Amino acid sequence: MHAKLKTIILLFILLISMAGAAPIARIMKSEGNVLIKRMGKSTFTIPGKPGLGINNGDAIKVGEEGFAVAIFIDDKSVIKIREKTQFEFIESSNSRTLDVEQGTIFNDIKKEGRTKTFRVETPVSVASVKGTEFAVVSSPAGIDQVFCASGQLDVQNLISGQSVVVGPGQKAISNAMGNVMELPFTPDDYPA
């Protein structure tokens, strides 16, 4: 009886660990230097090829030459990742966060079928959305630009706690000095 209970407990632990490793997103397209670092690992070693599953806690890095496109499995939201970009995928029960170290990402966040708040967090700012299309450009110098193409989003500066609401055709500029402001932008300003 004791051995049977031990086997059941081991099977239960195995099932839980397998469930936690279910992909939250997949690479749809990649070109050039695209690497994945699995959660708990210290280096980017897995080539980010189309079809590769991305798990909670994984990080992606696009090098000097390259780009990638990923899709979230549950709500079909799409993120496009430009060169010189690095971030981590973080899921919780009520939010989905892209923790950006640096770079440029374009986000097409679907409202349909989405149950979590979507956030992009940099060392300086956090942008939270319910469903919108937007781009985030985070520079190593500590200046973030958040461009809103459609919908609406909140941008908070993590240094000062100040926030602004950004609508279509507007951008927020947030910096390491604690400043955050909302300005209009022209189509030429939107990252290509």
PDB file of C-alpha atoms in Angstrom:
ATOM      1  CA  MET A   1       0.000   0.000   0.000  1.00  0.00           C
ATOM      2  CA  HIS A   2       2.811   2.400   0.907  1.00  0.00           C
ATOM      3  CA  ALA A   3       4.575   1.885  -2.465  1.00  0.00           C
ATOM      4  CA  LYS A   4       1.285   2.402  -4.300  1.00  0.00           C
ATOM      5  CA  LEU A   5       0.716   5.741  -2.548  1.00  0.00           C
ATOM      6  CA  LYS A   6       4.272   6.809  -3.369  1.00  0.00           C
ATOM      7  CA  THR A   7       3.701   5.959  -7.052  1.00  0.00           C
ATOM      8  CA  ILE A   8       0.449   7.953  -7.121  1.00  0.00           C
ATOM      9  CA  ILE A   9       2.170  10.978  -5.562  1.00  0.00           C
ATOM     10  CA  LEU A  10       5.039  10.775  -8.083  1.00  0.00           C
ATOM     11  CA  LEU A  11       2.567  10.552 -10.974  1.00  0.00           C
ATOM     12  CA  PHE A  12       0.670  13.557  -9.610  1.00  0.00           C
ATOM     13  CA  ILE A  13       3.880  15.607  -9.347  1.00  0.00           C
ATOM     14  CA  LEU A  14       4.840  14.573 -12.895  1.00  0.00           C
ATOM     15  CA  LEU A  15       1.436  15.639 -14.249  1.00  0.00           C
ATOM     16  CA  ILE A  16       1.644  19.009 -12.494  1.00  0.00           C
ATOM     17  CA  SER A  17       5.134  19.666 -13.854  1.00  0.00           C
ATOM     18  CA  MET A  18       4.026  18.696 -17.370  1.00  0.00           C
ATOM     19  CA  ALA A  19       0.974  20.963 -17.145  1.00  0.00           C
ATOM     20  CA  GLY A  20       3.174  23.887 -16.112  1.00  0.00           C
ATOM     21  CA  ALA A  21       5.320  23.399 -19.203  1.00  0.00           C
ATOM     22  CA  ALA A  22       2.477  23.806 -21.695  1.00  0.00           C
ATOM     23  CA  PRO A  23       3.401  26.469 -24.266  1.00  0.00           C
ATOM     24  CA  ILE A  24       1.679  29.846 -23.947  1.00  0.00           C
ATOM     25  CA  ALA A  25       2.876  31.059 -27.360  1.00  0.00           C
ATOM     26  CA  ARG A  26       4.558  29.845 -30.533  1.00  0.00           C
ATOM     27  CA  ILE A  27       7.098  31.353 -32.912  1.00  0.00           C
ATOM     28  CA  MET A  28       5.244  31.966 -36.201  1.00  0.00           C
ATOM     29  CA  LYS A  29       8.099  33.434 -38.171  1.00  0.00           C
ATOM     30  CA  SER A  30      11.772  34.149 -37.588  1.00  0.00           C
ATOM     31  CA  GLU A  31      14.733  35.334 -39.552  1.00  0.00           C
ATOM     32  CA  GLY A  32      18.348  35.900 -38.597  1.00  0.00           C
ATOM     33  CA  ASN A  33      19.652  35.576 -35.058  1.00  0.00           C
ATOM     34  CA  VAL A  34      16.657  34.589 -32.867  1.00  0.00           C
ATOM     35  CA  LEU A  35      17.365  32.646 -29.662  1.00  0.00           C
ATOM     36  CA  ILE A  36      15.274  31.387 -26.740  1.00  0.00           C
ATOM     37  CA  LYS A  37      16.390  30.981 -23.123  1.00  0.00           C
ATOM     38  CA  ARG A  38      14.251  28.525 -21.176  1.00  0.00           C
ATOM     39  CA  MET A  39      13.178  29.498 -17.653  1.00  0.00           C
ATOM     40  CA  GLY A  40      15.853  28.616 -15.121  1.00  0.00           C
ATOM     41  CA  LYS A  41      18.648  28.575 -17.712  1.00  0.00           C
ATOM     42  CA  SER A  42      21.387  31.198 -17.847  1.00  0.00           C
ATOM     43  CA  THR A  43      22.028  31.390 -21.591  1.00  0.00           C
ATOM     44  CA  PHE A  44      20.122  31.766 -24.853  1.00  0.00           C
ATOM     45  CA  THR A  45      20.793  28.469 -26.630  1.00  0.00           C
ATOM     46  CA  ILE A  46      17.619  27.328 -28.447  1.00  0.00           C
ATOM     47  CA  PRO A  47      17.154  28.569 -32.019  1.00  0.00           C
ATOM     48  CA  GLY A  48      13.824  30.401 -32.324  1.00  0.00           C
ATOM     49  CA  LYS A  49      12.465  28.516 -35.321  1.00  0.00           C
ATOM     50  CA  PRO A  50       8.831  28.688 -36.540  1.00  0.00           C
ATOM     51  CA  GLY A  51       6.582  26.335 -34.562  1.00  0.00           C
ATOM     52  CA  LEU A  52       8.731  26.415 -31.414  1.00  0.00           C
ATOM     53  CA  GLY A  53       6.632  26.603 -28.238  1.00  0.00           C
ATOM     54  CA  ILE A  54       7.338  29.383 -25.756  1.00  0.00           C
ATOM     55  CA  ASN A  55       6.643  28.614 -22.101  1.00  0.00           C
ATOM     56  CA  ASN A  56       5.930  30.872 -19.159  1.00  0.00           C
ATOM     57  CA  GLY A  57       9.254  32.303 -17.968  1.00  0.00           C
ATOM     58  CA  ASP A  58      11.090  31.828 -21.272  1.00  0.00           C
ATOM     59  CA  ALA A  59      13.002  34.742 -22.772  1.00  0.00           C
ATOM     60  CA  ILE A  60      13.632  35.661 -26.410  1.00  0.00           C
ATOM     61  CA  LYS A  61      16.539  37.580 -27.890  1.00  0.00           C
ATOM     62  CA  VAL A  62      16.728  38.909 -31.440  1.00  0.00           C
ATOM     63  CA  GLY A  63      20.245  39.900 -32.454  1.00  0.00           C
ATOM     64  CA  GLU A  64      21.635  42.665 -34.665  1.00  0.00           C
ATOM     65  CA  GLU A  65      20.207  41.049 -37.795  1.00  0.00           C
ATOM     66  CA  GLY A  66      16.811  39.468 -37.482  1.00  0.00           C
ATOM     67  CA  PHE A  67      13.198  39.575 -36.446  1.00  0.00           C
ATOM     68  CA  ALA A  68      10.551  37.228 -35.089  1.00  0.00           C
ATOM     69  CA  VAL A  69       6.777  36.982 -34.848  1.00  0.00           C
ATOM     70  CA  ALA A  70       5.062  35.105 -32.004  1.00  0.00           C
ATOM     71  CA  ILE A  71       1.394  34.308 -31.410  1.00  0.00           C
ATOM     72  CA  PHE A  72      -0.261  33.603 -28.079  1.00  0.00           C
ATOM     73  CA  ILE A  73      -2.061  30.275 -28.284  1.00  0.00           C
ATOM     74  CA  ASP A  74      -5.176  31.161 -26.282  1.00  0.00           C
ATOM     75  CA  ASP A  75      -6.337  34.492 -27.745  1.00  0.00           C
ATOM     76  CA  LYS A  76      -4.281  34.702 -30.970  1.00  0.00           C
ATOM     77  CA  SER A  77      -2.659  38.018 -29.997  1.00  0.00           C
ATOM     78  CA  VAL A  78       0.433  38.638 -32.137  1.00  0.00           C
ATOM     79  CA  ILE A  79       3.737  40.273 -31.232  1.00  0.00           C
ATOM     80  CA  LYS A  80       6.389  41.271 -33.754  1.00  0.00           C
ATOM     81  CA  ILE A  81       9.922  41.515 -32.415  1.00  0.00           C
ATOM     82  CA  ARG A  82      12.558  43.662 -34.093  1.00  0.00           C
ATOM     83  CA  GLU A  83      16.350  43.409 -34.060  1.00  0.00           C
ATOM     84  CA  LYS A  84      18.314  44.136 -30.864  1.00  0.00           C
ATOM     85  CA  THR A  85      15.356  43.197 -28.657  1.00  0.00           C
ATOM     86  CA  GLN A  86      15.284  41.028 -25.552  1.00  0.00           C
ATOM     87  CA  PHE A  87      12.385  40.218 -23.218  1.00  0.00           C
ATOM     88  CA  GLU A  88      10.834  37.560 -21.001  1.00  0.00           C
ATOM     89  CA  PHE A  89       7.321  36.075 -21.156  1.00  0.00           C
ATOM     90  CA  ILE A  90       5.640  36.159 -17.705  1.00  0.00           C
ATOM     91  CA  GLU A  91       2.152  34.719 -17.117  1.00  0.00           C
ATOM     92  CA  SER A  92       0.128  34.886 -13.915  1.00  0.00           C
ATOM     93  CA  SER A  93      -3.488  34.011 -13.222  1.00  0.00           C
ATOM     94  CA  ASN A  94      -4.679  37.537 -14.119  1.00  0.00           C
ATOM     95  CA  SER A  95      -1.963  39.134 -16.276  1.00  0.00           C
ATOM     96  CA  ARG A  96       0.333  38.501 -19.209  1.00  0.00           C
ATOM     97  CA  THR A  97       3.563  40.515 -19.134  1.00  0.00           C
ATOM     98  CA  LEU A  98       6.369  41.008 -21.621  1.00  0.00           C
ATOM     99  CA  ASP A  99       9.312  42.085 -19.455  1.00  0.00           C
ATOM    100  CA  VAL A 100      11.448  44.018 -21.956  1.00  0.00           C
ATOM    101  CA  GLU A 101      15.133  44.563 -21.252  1.00  0.00           C
ATOM    102  CA  GLN A 102      15.547  46.604 -24.467  1.00  0.00           C
ATOM    103  CA  GLY A 103      14.364  46.790 -28.043  1.00  0.00           C
ATOM    104  CA  THR A 104      11.243  47.247 -30.153  1.00  0.00           C
ATOM    105  CA  ILE A 105       8.089  45.143 -30.170  1.00  0.00           C
ATOM    106  CA  PHE A 106       4.789  45.599 -31.987  1.00  0.00           C
ATOM    107  CA  ASN A 107       1.705  44.254 -30.242  1.00  0.00           C
ATOM    108  CA  ASP A 108      -1.669  43.375 -31.774  1.00  0.00           C
ATOM    109  CA  ILE A 109      -3.626  42.412 -28.677  1.00  0.00           C
ATOM    110  CA  LYS A 110      -7.015  40.833 -29.272  1.00  0.00           C
ATOM    111  CA  LYS A 111      -9.991  41.637 -27.049  1.00  0.00           C
ATOM    112  CA  GLU A 112     -11.902  38.499 -28.038  1.00  0.00           C
ATOM    113  CA  GLY A 113     -11.168  35.469 -25.892  1.00  0.00           C
ATOM    114  CA  ARG A 114      -8.702  37.296 -23.654  1.00  0.00           C
ATOM    115  CA  THR A 115      -9.118  36.957 -19.914  1.00  0.00           C
ATOM    116  CA  LYS A 116      -5.890  38.598 -18.709  1.00  0.00           C
ATOM    117  CA  THR A 117      -4.543  42.138 -18.614  1.00  0.00           C
ATOM    118  CA  PHE A 118      -1.727  42.529 -21.147  1.00  0.00           C
ATOM    119  CA  ARG A 119       1.330  44.482 -19.971  1.00  0.00           C
ATOM    120  CA  VAL A 120       4.669  45.479 -21.430  1.00  0.00           C
ATOM    121  CA  GLU A 121       7.149  46.345 -18.701  1.00  0.00           C
ATOM    122  CA  THR A 122      10.587  47.915 -19.200  1.00  0.00           C
ATOM    123  CA  PRO A 123      13.112  48.999 -16.567  1.00  0.00           C
ATOM    124  CA  VAL A 124      11.432  52.450 -16.683  1.00  0.00           C
ATOM    125  CA  SER A 125       7.762  52.021 -17.659  1.00  0.00           C
ATOM    126  CA  VAL A 126       4.770  49.720 -17.788  1.00  0.00           C
ATOM    127  CA  ALA A 127       2.042  49.855 -20.456  1.00  0.00           C
ATOM    128  CA  SER A 128      -1.241  48.057 -19.672  1.00  0.00           C
ATOM    129  CA  VAL A 129      -3.930  47.367 -22.239  1.00  0.00           C
ATOM    130  CA  LYS A 130      -7.296  45.711 -22.537  1.00  0.00           C
ATOM    131  CA  GLY A 131      -7.066  45.235 -26.310  1.00  0.00           C
ATOM    132  CA  THR A 132      -5.229  47.459 -28.725  1.00  0.00           C
ATOM    133  CA  GLU A 133      -2.499  47.723 -31.305  1.00  0.00           C
ATOM    134  CA  PHE A 134       0.645  49.442 -30.076  1.00  0.00           C
ATOM    135  CA  ALA A 135       4.434  49.526 -30.287  1.00  0.00           C
ATOM    136  CA  VAL A 136       7.024  49.874 -27.527  1.00  0.00           C
ATOM    137  CA  VAL A 137      10.555  51.155 -28.139  1.00  0.00           C
ATOM    138  CA  SER A 138      12.803  50.857 -25.078  1.00  0.00           C
ATOM    139  CA  SER A 139      16.339  52.228 -25.314  1.00  0.00           C
ATOM    140  CA  PRO A 140      19.249  51.183 -23.079  1.00  0.00           C
ATOM    141  CA  ALA A 141      19.557  54.910 -22.225  1.00  0.00           C
ATOM    142  CA  GLY A 142      16.357  54.660 -20.145  1.00  0.00           C
ATOM    143  CA  ILE A 143      13.913  56.315 -22.552  1.00  0.00           C
ATOM    144  CA  ASP A 144      10.747  54.476 -23.554  1.00  0.00           C
ATOM    145  CA  GLN A 145       8.329  55.408 -26.322  1.00  0.00           C
ATOM    146  CA  VAL A 146       4.897  53.746 -26.385  1.00  0.00           C
ATOM    147  CA  PHE A 147       2.934  54.353 -29.608  1.00  0.00           C
ATOM    148  CA  CYS A 148      -0.839  53.686 -29.669  1.00  0.00           C
ATOM    149  CA  ALA A 149      -2.134  52.744 -33.141  1.00  0.00           C
ATOM    150  CA  SER A 150      -5.645  51.805 -32.005  1.00  0.00           C
ATOM    151  CA  GLY A 151      -7.565  51.377 -28.755  1.00  0.00           C
ATOM    152  CA  GLN A 152      -6.295  52.874 -25.526  1.00  0.00           C
ATOM    153  CA  LEU A 153      -3.605  52.075 -22.979  1.00  0.00           C
ATOM    154  CA  ASP A 154      -2.232  53.293 -19.671  1.00  0.00           C
ATOM    155  CA  VAL A 155       1.484  54.045 -19.415  1.00  0.00           C
ATOM    156  CA  GLN A 156       3.019  54.345 -15.962  1.00  0.00           C
ATOM    157  CA  ASN A 157       6.537  55.502 -15.162  1.00  0.00           C
ATOM    158  CA  LEU A 158       7.926  53.052 -12.596  1.00  0.00           C
ATOM    159  CA  ILE A 159      10.327  55.627 -11.123  1.00  0.00           C
ATOM    160  CA  SER A 160       7.784  58.345 -10.253  1.00  0.00           C
ATOM    161  CA  GLY A 161       4.531  56.378 -10.338  1.00  0.00           C
ATOM    162  CA  GLN A 162       3.034  58.992 -12.702  1.00  0.00           C
ATOM    163  CA  SER A 163       0.845  57.680 -15.512  1.00  0.00           C
ATOM    164  CA  VAL A 164      -0.854  58.898 -18.677  1.00  0.00           C
ATOM    165  CA  VAL A 165      -3.648  57.514 -20.842  1.00  0.00           C
ATOM    166  CA  VAL A 166      -2.703  57.215 -24.506  1.00  0.00           C
ATOM    167  CA  GLY A 167      -5.220  56.939 -27.354  1.00  0.00           C
ATOM    168  CA  PRO A 168      -4.942  56.376 -31.111  1.00  0.00           C
ATOM    169  CA  GLY A 169      -2.358  58.622 -32.769  1.00  0.00           C
ATOM    170  CA  GLN A 170      -0.689  59.422 -29.446  1.00  0.00           C
ATOM    171  CA  LYS A 171       2.523  58.263 -27.837  1.00  0.00           C
ATOM    172  CA  ALA A 172       3.866  58.301 -24.305  1.00  0.00           C
ATOM    173  CA  ILE A 173       7.479  59.156 -23.603  1.00  0.00           C
ATOM    174  CA  SER A 174       8.725  57.874 -20.264  1.00  0.00           C
ATOM    175  CA  ASN A 175      12.259  58.212 -18.930  1.00  0.00           C
ATOM    176  CA  ALA A 176      14.561  57.145 -16.112  1.00  0.00           C
ATOM    177  CA  MET A 177      14.225  60.603 -14.507  1.00  0.00           C
ATOM    178  CA  GLY A 178      10.595  59.766 -13.642  1.00  0.00           C
ATOM    179  CA  ASN A 179       8.985  61.882 -16.356  1.00  0.00           C
ATOM    180  CA  VAL A 180       6.099  60.590 -18.467  1.00  0.00           C
ATOM    181  CA  MET A 181       4.193  62.641 -21.023  1.00  0.00           C
ATOM    182  CA  GLU A 182       1.660  62.085 -23.776  1.00  0.00           C
ATOM    183  CA  LEU A 183       2.159  63.605 -27.233  1.00  0.00           C
ATOM    184  CA  PRO A 184       0.675  63.179 -30.691  1.00  0.00           C
ATOM    185  CA  PHE A 185       2.757  61.392 -33.306  1.00  0.00           C
ATOM    186  CA  THR A 186       2.752  61.403 -37.108  1.00  0.00           C
ATOM    187  CA  PRO A 187       2.629  58.200 -39.140  1.00  0.00           C
ATOM    188  CA  ASP A 188       6.318  58.787 -39.973  1.00  0.00           C
ATOM    189  CA  ASP A 189       7.161  58.583 -36.244  1.00  0.00           C
ATOM    190  CA  TYR A 190       5.661  55.076 -35.827  1.00  0.00           C
ATOM    191  CA  PRO A 191       8.451  52.466 -35.839  1.00  0.00           C
ATOM    192  CA  ALA A 192       8.751  50.633 -39.160  1.00  0.00           C
TER     193      ALA A 192
END
